[in-house]
C-alpha positions as a LaTeX table, in Angstrom:
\begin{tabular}{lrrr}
\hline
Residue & $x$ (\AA) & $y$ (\AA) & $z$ (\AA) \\
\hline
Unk1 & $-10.94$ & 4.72 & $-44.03$ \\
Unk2 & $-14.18$ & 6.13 & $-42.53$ \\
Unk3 & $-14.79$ & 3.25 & $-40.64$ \\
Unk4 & $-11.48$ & 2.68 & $-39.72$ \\
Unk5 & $-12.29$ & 6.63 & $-37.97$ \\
Unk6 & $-15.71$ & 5.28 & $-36.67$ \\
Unk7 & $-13.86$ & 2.09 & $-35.06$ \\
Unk8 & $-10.93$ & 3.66 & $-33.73$ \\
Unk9 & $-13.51$ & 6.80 & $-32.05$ \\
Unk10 & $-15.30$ & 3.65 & $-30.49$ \\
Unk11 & $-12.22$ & 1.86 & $-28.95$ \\
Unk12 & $-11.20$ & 5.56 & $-27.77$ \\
Unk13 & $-14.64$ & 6.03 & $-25.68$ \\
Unk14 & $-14.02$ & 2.36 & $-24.38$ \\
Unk15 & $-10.45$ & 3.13 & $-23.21$ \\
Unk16 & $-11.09$ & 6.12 & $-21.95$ \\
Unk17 & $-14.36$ & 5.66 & $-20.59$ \\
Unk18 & $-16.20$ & 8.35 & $-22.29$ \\
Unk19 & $-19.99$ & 8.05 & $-22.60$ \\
Unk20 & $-21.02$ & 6.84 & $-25.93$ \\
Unk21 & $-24.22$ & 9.47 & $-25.89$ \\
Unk22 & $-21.30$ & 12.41 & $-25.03$ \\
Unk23 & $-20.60$ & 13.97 & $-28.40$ \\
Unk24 & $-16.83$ & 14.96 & $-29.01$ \\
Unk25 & $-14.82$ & 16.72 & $-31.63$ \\
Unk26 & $-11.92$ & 15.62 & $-33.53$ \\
Unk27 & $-9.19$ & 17.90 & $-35.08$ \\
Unk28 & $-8.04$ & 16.55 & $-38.25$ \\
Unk29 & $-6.58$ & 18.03 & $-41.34$ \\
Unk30 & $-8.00$ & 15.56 & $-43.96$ \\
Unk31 & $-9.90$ & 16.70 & $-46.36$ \\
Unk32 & $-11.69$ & 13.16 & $-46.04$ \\
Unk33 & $-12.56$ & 13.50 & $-43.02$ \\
Unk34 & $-13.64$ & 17.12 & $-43.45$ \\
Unk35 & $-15.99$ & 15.86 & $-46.41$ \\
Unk36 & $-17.87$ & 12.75 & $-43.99$ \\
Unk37 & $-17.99$ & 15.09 & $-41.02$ \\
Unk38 & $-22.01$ & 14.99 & $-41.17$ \\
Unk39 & $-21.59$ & 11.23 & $-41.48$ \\
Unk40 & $-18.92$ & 10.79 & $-38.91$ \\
Unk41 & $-21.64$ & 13.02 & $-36.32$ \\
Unk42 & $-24.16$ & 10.95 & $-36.82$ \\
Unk43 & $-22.83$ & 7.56 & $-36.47$ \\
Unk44 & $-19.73$ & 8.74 & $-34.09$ \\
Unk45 & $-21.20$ & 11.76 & $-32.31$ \\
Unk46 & $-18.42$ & 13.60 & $-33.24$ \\
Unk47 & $-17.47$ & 16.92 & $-34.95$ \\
Unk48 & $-14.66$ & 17.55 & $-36.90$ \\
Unk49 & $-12.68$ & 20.76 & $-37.36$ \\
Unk50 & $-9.44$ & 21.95 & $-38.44$ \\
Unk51 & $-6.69$ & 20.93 & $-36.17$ \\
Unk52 & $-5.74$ & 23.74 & $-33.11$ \\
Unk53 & $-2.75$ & 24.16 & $-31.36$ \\
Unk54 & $-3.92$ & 22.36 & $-28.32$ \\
Unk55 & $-2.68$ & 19.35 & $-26.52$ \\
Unk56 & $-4.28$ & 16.74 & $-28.67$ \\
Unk57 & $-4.09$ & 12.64 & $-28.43$ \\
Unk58 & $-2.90$ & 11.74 & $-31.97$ \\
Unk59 & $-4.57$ & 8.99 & $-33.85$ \\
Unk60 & $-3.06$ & 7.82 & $-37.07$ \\
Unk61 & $-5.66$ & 6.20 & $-39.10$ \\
Unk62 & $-3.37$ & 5.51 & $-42.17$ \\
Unk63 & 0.22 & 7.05 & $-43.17$ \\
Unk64 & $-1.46$ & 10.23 & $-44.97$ \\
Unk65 & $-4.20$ & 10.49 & $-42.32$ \\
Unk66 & $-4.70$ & 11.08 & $-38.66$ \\
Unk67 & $-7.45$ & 12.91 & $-36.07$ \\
Unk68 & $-6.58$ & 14.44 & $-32.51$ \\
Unk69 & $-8.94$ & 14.91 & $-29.85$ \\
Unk70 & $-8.18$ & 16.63 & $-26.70$ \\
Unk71 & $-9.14$ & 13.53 & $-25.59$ \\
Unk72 & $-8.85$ & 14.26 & $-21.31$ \\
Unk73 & $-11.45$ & 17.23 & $-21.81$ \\
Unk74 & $-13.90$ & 13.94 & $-22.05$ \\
Unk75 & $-12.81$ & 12.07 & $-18.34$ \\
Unk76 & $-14.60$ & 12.75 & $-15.94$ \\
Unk77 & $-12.45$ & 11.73 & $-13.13$ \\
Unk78 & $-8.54$ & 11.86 & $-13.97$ \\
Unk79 & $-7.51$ & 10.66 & $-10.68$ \\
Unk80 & $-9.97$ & 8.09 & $-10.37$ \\
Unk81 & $-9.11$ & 6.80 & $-14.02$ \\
Unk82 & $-5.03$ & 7.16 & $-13.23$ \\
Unk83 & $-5.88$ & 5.15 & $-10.68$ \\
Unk84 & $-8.49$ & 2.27 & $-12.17$ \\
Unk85 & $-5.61$ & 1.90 & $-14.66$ \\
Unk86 & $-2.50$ & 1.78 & $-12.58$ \\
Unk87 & $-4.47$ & $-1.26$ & $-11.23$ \\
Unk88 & $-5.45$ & $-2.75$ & $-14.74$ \\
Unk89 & $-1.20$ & $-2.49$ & $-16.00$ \\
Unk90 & $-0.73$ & $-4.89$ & $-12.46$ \\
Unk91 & $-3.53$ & $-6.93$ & $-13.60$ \\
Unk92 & $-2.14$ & $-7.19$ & $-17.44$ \\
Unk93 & 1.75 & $-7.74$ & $-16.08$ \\
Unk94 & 0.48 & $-10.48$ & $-13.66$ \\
Unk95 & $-1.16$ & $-12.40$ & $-16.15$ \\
Unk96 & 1.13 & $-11.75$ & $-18.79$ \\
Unk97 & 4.20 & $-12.96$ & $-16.59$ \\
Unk98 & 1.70 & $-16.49$ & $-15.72$ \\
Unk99 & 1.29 & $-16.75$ & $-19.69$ \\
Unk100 & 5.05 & $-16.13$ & $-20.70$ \\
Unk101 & 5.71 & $-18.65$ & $-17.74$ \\
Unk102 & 3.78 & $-21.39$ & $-19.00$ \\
Unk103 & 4.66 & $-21.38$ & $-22.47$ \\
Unk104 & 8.36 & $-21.32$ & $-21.36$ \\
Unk105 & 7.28 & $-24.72$ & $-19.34$ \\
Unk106 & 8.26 & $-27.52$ & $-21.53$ \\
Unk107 & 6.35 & $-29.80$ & $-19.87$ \\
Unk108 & 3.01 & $-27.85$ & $-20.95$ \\
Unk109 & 4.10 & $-27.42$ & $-24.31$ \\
Unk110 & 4.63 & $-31.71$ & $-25.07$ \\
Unk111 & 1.65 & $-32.11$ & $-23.02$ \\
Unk112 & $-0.96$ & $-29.83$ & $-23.87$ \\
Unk113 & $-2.96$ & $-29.76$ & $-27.25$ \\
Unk114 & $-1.72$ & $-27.66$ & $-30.25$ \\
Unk115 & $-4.91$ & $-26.00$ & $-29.96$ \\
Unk116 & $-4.16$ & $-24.92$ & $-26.35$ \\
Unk117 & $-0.62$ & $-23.36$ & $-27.29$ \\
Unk118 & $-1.96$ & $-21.59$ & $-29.45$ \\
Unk119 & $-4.43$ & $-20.50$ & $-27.23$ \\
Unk120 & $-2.04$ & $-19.28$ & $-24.76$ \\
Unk121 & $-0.27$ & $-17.67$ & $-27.07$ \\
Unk122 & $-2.94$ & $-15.49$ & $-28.56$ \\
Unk123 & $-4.09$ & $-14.98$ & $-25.23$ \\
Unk124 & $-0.59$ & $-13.53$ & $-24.48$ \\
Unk125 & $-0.76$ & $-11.57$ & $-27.71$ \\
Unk126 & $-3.58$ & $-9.90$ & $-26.79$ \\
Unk127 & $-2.61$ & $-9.29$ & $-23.30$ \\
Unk128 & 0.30 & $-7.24$ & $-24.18$ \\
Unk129 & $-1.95$ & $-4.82$ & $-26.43$ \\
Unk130 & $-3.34$ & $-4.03$ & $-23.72$ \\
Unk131 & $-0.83$ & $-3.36$ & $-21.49$ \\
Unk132 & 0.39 & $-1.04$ & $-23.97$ \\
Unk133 & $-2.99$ & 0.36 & $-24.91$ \\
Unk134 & $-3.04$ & 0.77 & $-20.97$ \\
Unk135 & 0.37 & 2.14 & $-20.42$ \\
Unk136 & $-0.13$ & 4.67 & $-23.40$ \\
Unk137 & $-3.48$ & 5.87 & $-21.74$ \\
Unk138 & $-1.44$ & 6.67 & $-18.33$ \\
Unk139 & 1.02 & 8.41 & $-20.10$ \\
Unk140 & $-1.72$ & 10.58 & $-21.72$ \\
Unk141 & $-3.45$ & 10.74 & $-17.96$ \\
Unk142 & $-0.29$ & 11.74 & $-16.49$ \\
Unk143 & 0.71 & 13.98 & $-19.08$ \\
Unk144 & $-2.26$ & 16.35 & $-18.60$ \\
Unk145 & $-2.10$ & 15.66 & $-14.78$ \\
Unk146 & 2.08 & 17.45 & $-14.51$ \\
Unk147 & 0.30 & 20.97 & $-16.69$ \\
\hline
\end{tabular}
C-alpha cells in the first residue's frame, strides 16, 4: 500500500505540476500511513498529519484507506494551469473523437493488422484516462477558483 501512496503522490506532482523538490503534506487518517510517515518524507517529500477540516483533494488508495492534500496550495499559477488544461481536454477530445472514428471505420478494421487494432484501441483507452484525469483536475482548479 505504501507504494501505491508513493506512486499515486508522484502522478499527483505530474498532474498538477508541482515541483518534485517542493515538499507537501498529506492528511490521512490511517494509522499506516501515520506509522511510514518518516519513510513516506523521505522518498515522497511529504508529511503526513491527521486529517483537518480543510478543502482537501481526496485520494483513495484502497477501500479502508485514503490521503487528502490541499492539493491547489502547491500551483503556482491557477489561471495559467486552468488554462494549459482547458487546452489539453481539446487536445484529448480531438484525438479521442479521430480514434473512436477509425475504429468505427470498417474498412480499417479488415484491413489493418490485429496488432494495430489493438493498438488503437489501447491508445483510445488511455486517452480517455486522461481526459478524465484532466477534466477531474479542472474541476478541482475551478472549484478553488469560485471560493
Amino acid at each position: 500500500m505504501i507504494k501505491s501512496v508513493v506512486e499515486k503522490l508522484r502522478s499527483l506532482r505530474g498532474l498538477f505540476a508541482i515541483d518534485p523538490a517542493t515538499r507537501i503534506t498529506v492528511y490521512s487518517g490511517s494509522q499506516l500511513l501515520q506509522k511510514y510517515s518518516q519513510y513516506l518524507g523521505f522518498i515522497a517529500k511529504c508529511d503526513v498529519k491527521k486529517f483537518n477540516d480543510g478543502k482537501l483533494y481526496e485520494v483513495k488508495i484502497n477501500q479502508a484507506n485514503s490521503f487528502g492534500i490541499d492539493i491547489l496550495s502547491y500551483v503556482m499559477d491557477r489561471v495559467e494551469e486552468i488554462n494549459k488544461t482547458n487546452k489539453e481536454i481539446a487536445s484529448l477530445e480531438k484525438q479521442i473523437g479521430g480514434l473512436e472514428k477509425k475504429l468505427s471505420n470498417l474498412k480499417f478494421i479488415e484491413h489493418a493488422s490485429v496488432e494495430t487494432v489493438e493498438e488503437s484501441k489501447e491508445n483510445l483507452s488511455q486517452r480517455k484516462i486522461e481526459l478524465e484525469n484532466q477534466r477531474e483536475k479542472l474541476e478541482v482548479l475551478n472549484d478553488k477558483n469560485e471560493d
